[in-house]
Phi, psi and omega in degrees: 000137176234148180240140183226145163268134174235124175234129183242128178273135177292148182258150172280159172307319180301317179292320178298310181297329179276357176070028178288142180286149182284133178287135182213142169248130176225122183227126179289139177234165177267236184264033182294149182270174178311308179297323175297320178291323179290326177292322179293321179298318179297318179293323180291319175302308177308309179303328181273347188075028182258159177238173176293332183281339180247011179208158179236132181246150175208163173258125182255113175258106185268128181244013179296336180267359178291158172245116353284158179300147179226166181291160177283152171257132175244113185252113182295153187307319184287356177250359177286126179236000000 
């Protein structure tokens, strides 16, 4: 099992129409707890100059390397505990 923080910045209509790729931050994390993950999300957002209003964050728990492989879990920021 691998865990990632994923933060996706919302696009404007103009960016979508121009075919600009969506900006995303994806960072692998270790055994961080819920509060540590939330603090890391806040730090990553601040570093990118993004806000809660213009980006969406989630915890991606990847089970593709498990035996047997299983689907990923996507946990929204407001459900991280």
